[in-house]
Coordinates of C-alpha atoms in Angstrom, one line a residue:
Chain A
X1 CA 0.0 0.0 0.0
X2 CA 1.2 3.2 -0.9
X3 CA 2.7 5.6 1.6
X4 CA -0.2 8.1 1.0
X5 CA -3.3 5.8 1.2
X6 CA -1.2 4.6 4.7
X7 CA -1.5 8.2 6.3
X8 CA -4.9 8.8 4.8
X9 CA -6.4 5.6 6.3
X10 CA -4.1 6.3 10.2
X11 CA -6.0 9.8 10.0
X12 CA -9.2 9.0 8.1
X13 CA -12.5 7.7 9.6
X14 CA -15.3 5.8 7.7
X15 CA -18.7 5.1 8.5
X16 CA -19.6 2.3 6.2
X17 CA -23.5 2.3 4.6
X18 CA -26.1 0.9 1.9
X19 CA -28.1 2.0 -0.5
X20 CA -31.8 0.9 0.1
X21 CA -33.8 -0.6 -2.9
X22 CA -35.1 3.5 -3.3
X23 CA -31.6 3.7 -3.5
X24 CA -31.2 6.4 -0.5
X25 CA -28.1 6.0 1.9
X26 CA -28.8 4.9 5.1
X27 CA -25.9 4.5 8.0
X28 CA -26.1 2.5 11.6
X29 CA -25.6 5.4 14.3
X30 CA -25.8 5.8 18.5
X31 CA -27.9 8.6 19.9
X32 CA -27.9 9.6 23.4
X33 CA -28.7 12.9 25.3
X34 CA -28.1 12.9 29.4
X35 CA -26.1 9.9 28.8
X36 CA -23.9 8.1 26.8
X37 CA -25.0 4.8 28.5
X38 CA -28.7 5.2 27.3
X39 CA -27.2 5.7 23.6
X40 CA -29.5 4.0 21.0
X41 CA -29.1 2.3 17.4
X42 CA -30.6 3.8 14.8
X43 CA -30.5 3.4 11.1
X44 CA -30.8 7.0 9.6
X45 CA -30.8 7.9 6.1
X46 CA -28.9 10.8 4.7
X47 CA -30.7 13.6 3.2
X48 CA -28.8 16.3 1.6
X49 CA -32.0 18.1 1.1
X50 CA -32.2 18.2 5.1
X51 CA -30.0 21.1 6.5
X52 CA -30.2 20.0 10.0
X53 CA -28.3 17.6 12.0
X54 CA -30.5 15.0 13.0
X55 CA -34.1 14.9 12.6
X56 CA -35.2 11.7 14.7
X57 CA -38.7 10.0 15.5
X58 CA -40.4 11.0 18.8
X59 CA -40.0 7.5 20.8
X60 CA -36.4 7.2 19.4
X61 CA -36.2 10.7 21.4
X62 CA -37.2 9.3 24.6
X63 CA -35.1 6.3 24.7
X64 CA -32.1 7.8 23.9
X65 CA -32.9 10.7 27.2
X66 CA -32.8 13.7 24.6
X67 CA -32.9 17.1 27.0
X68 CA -35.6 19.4 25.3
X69 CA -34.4 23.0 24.8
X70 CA -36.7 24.8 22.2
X71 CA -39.5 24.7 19.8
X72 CA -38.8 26.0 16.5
X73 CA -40.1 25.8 12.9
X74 CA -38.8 24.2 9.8
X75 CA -39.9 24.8 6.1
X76 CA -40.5 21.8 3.8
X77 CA -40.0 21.4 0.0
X78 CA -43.0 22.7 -0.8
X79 CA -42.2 25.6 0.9
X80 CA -44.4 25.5 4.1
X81 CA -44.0 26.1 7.7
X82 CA -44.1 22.9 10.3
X83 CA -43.5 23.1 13.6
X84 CA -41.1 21.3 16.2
X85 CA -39.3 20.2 19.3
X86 CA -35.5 20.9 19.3
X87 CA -33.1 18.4 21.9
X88 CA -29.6 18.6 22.3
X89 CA -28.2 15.2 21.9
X90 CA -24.8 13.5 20.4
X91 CA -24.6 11.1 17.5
X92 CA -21.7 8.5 17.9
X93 CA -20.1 6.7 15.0
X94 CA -17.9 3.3 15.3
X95 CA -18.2 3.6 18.8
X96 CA -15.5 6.2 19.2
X97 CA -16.5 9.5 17.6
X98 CA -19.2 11.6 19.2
X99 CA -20.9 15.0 17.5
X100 CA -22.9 17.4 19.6
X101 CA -25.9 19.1 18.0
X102 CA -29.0 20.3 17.7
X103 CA -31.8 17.3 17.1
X104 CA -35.2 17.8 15.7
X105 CA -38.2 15.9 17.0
X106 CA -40.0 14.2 14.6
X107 CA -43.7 13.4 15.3
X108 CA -44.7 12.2 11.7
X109 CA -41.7 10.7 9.9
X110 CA -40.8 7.3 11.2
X111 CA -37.9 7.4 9.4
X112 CA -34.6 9.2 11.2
X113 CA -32.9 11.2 9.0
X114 CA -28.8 12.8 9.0
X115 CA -28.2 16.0 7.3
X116 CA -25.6 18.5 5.8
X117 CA -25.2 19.6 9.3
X118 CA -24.2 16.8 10.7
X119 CA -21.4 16.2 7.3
X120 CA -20.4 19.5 8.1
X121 CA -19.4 19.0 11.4
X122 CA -17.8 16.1 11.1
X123 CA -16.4 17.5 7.9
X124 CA -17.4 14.3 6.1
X125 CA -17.1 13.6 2.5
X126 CA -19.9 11.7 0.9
X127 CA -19.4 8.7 -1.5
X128 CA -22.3 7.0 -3.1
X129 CA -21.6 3.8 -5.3
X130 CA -25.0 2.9 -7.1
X131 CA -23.2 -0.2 -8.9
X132 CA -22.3 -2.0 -5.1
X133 CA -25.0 -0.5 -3.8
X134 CA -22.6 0.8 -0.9
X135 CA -22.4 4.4 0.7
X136 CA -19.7 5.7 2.9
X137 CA -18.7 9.2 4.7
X138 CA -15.3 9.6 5.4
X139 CA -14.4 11.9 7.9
X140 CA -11.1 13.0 9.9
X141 CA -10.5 11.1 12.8
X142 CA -11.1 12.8 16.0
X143 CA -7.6 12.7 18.1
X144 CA -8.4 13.2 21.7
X145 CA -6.1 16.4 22.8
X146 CA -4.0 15.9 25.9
X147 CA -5.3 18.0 29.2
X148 CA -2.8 19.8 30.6
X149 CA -2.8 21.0 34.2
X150 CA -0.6 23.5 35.6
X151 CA 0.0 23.3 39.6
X152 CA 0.6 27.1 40.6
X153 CA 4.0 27.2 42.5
X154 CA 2.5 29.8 44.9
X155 CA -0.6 30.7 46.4
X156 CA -1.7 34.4 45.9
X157 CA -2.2 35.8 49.0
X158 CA -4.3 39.6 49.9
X159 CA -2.9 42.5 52.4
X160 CA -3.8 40.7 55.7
X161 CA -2.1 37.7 54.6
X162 CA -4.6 35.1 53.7
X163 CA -4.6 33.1 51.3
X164 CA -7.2 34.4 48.1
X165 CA -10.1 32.6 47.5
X166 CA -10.4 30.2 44.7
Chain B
X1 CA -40.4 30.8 37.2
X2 CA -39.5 28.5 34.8
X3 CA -42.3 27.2 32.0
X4 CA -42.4 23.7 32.0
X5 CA -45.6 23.5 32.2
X6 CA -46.5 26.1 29.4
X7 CA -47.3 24.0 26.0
X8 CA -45.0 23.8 23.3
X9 CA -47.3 26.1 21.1
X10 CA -47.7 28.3 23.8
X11 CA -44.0 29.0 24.0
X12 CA -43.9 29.1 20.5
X13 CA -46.4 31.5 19.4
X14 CA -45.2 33.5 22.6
X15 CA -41.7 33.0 21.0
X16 CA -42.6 34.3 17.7
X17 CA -44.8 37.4 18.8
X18 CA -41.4 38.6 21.0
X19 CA -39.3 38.0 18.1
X20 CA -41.8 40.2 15.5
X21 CA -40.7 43.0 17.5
X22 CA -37.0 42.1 17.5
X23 CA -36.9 41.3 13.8
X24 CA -35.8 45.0 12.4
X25 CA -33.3 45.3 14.8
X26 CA -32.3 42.1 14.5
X27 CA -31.6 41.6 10.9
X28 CA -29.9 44.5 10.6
X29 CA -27.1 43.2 12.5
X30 CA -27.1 39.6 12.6
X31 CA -29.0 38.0 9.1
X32 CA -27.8 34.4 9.5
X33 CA -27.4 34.1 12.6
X34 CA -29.9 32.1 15.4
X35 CA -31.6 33.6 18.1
X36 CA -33.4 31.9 21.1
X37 CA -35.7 33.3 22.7
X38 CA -36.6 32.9 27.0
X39 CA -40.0 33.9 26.5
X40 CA -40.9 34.5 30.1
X41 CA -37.9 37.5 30.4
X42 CA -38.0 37.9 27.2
X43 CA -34.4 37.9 27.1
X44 CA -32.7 36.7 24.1
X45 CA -29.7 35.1 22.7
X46 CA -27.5 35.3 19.6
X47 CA -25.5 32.2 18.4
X48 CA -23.3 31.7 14.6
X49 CA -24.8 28.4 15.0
X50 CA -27.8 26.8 16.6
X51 CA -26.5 25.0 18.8
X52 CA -24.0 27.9 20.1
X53 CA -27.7 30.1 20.9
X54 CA -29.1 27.2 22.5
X55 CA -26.5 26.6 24.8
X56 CA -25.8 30.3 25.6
X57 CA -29.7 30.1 26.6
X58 CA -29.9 26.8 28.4
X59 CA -26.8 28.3 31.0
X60 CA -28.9 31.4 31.8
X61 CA -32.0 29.5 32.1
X62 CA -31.5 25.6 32.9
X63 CA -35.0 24.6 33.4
X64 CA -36.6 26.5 30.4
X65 CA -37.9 25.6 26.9
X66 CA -37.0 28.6 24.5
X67 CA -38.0 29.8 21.4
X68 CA -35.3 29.4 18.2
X69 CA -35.5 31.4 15.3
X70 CA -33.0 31.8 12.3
X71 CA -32.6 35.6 11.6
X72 CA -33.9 36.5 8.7
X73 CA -35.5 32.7 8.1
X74 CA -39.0 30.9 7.9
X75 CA -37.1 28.0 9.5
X76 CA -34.1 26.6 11.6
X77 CA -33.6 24.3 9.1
X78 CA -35.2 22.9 5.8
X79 CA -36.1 19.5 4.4
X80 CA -37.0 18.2 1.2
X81 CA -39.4 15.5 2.9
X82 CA -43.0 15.9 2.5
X83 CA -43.4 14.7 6.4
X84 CA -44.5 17.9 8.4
X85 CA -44.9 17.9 11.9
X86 CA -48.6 19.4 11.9
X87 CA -49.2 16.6 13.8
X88 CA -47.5 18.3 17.0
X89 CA -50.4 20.1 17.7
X90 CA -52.2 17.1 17.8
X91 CA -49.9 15.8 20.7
X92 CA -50.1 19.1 22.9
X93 CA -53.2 20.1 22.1

């Protein structure tokens, strides 16, 4: 393998999908809100016609302990107004990589949908192969940063002597 | 006080009638941007993304449901489904 293709898959990430017999993309995700330990599988399909994030049925919403924040309002294709509930919740992809945003409830759509939002932030590329029937997004691999602490050598301390507050 | 127990198209409408009276001001100075809405103070907050206005709002206010609007937009978002959620209504009504 060439030493390109070598770097590109140690700093690459894919998430590996289908196309269904409609031939839309769909991808295996996790969903949680409060907590990643109530995250939940969901099969979502992507829909660059969707700006959001995530759109994502009603019960999916409660299982995965979505924290409501707003109600807002959409437009469709047609060009109407609908109305909604907006969570803030994290999508997690092969079990490592997690993406905060802003999830839509839906109340009429069974069907979960990913948007440009959510490639943007995980500055995804999009690859669709209608011969294989195969869709993928790679995306740059999230390196965890290092924390780094500094212990103060000295306590500041006021006129009177005492040490200042924290 | 916070509004949990206001119903979603309560704060919404609510939500809608405070930002009508925001929208000159606010377009002028921030078209693009998202605003949400505490529509009990009626204190708002300005975000480059959603989720930045959201979280700005949720810090001030940790127990409320706001209103989100994108300046100088019918909608947060858009979708090319043909799903609505007209339906909503239907579940807080």
């Amino acid at each position: 393998m060439c030493l390109v293709n070598q770097v590109r898959l140690a700093t690459m990430d894919i998430i590996n999908g289908f196309l269904d017999k409609n031939g839309h993309p769909f991808f295996t995700i996790e969903v949680y809100g409060y907590n990643s330990q109530v995250a939940v599988k969901v099969d979502v399909m992507m829909d660059t016609g969707f700006t959001g994030f995530l759109s994502l049925p009603l019960t999916y919403c409660f299982q995965s302990g979505l924290i409501l924040l707003s109600t807002a309002t959409y437009t469709l294709a047609d060009g109407s107004s609908s109305n909604t509930l907006l969570c803030m919740g994290t999508i997690r992809v092969n079990n490592i990589s997690n993406f905060t945003g802003a999830i839509s409830v839906s109340f009429n759509n069974p069907m979960a949908l990913i948007g440009m939002d959510f490639l943007n932030k995980i500055n995804g590329k999009l690859m669709v192969d209608t011969r294989a029937k195969i869709a993928n997004i790679e995306f740059p691999k999230t390196i965890p940063r290092p924390v780094i602490t500094t212990t103060p050598t000295s306590t500041p301390k006021n006129r009177s002597g005492a040490a200042k507050a924290k | 006080m916070d509004n949990q127990v206001m119903l979603p198209q309560d704060v919404e409408k609510k939500g809608q009638e405070i930002y009508s009276r925001l929208k000159d001001s606010l377009e002028q100075e921030n078209l693009g941007k998202f605003v949400t809405i505490d529509v009990i103070s009626e204190v708002y907050f300005i975000g480059e993304t959603l989720e930045e206005a959201l979280l700005k709002a949720k810090e001030k206010y940790p127990n409320r449901v706001f209103h989100t609007v994108k300046i100088g937009s019918p909608g947060v978002f858009s979708q090319s489904s043909s799903f609505s959620n007209n339906g909503y209504n239907k579940w807080f009504s």
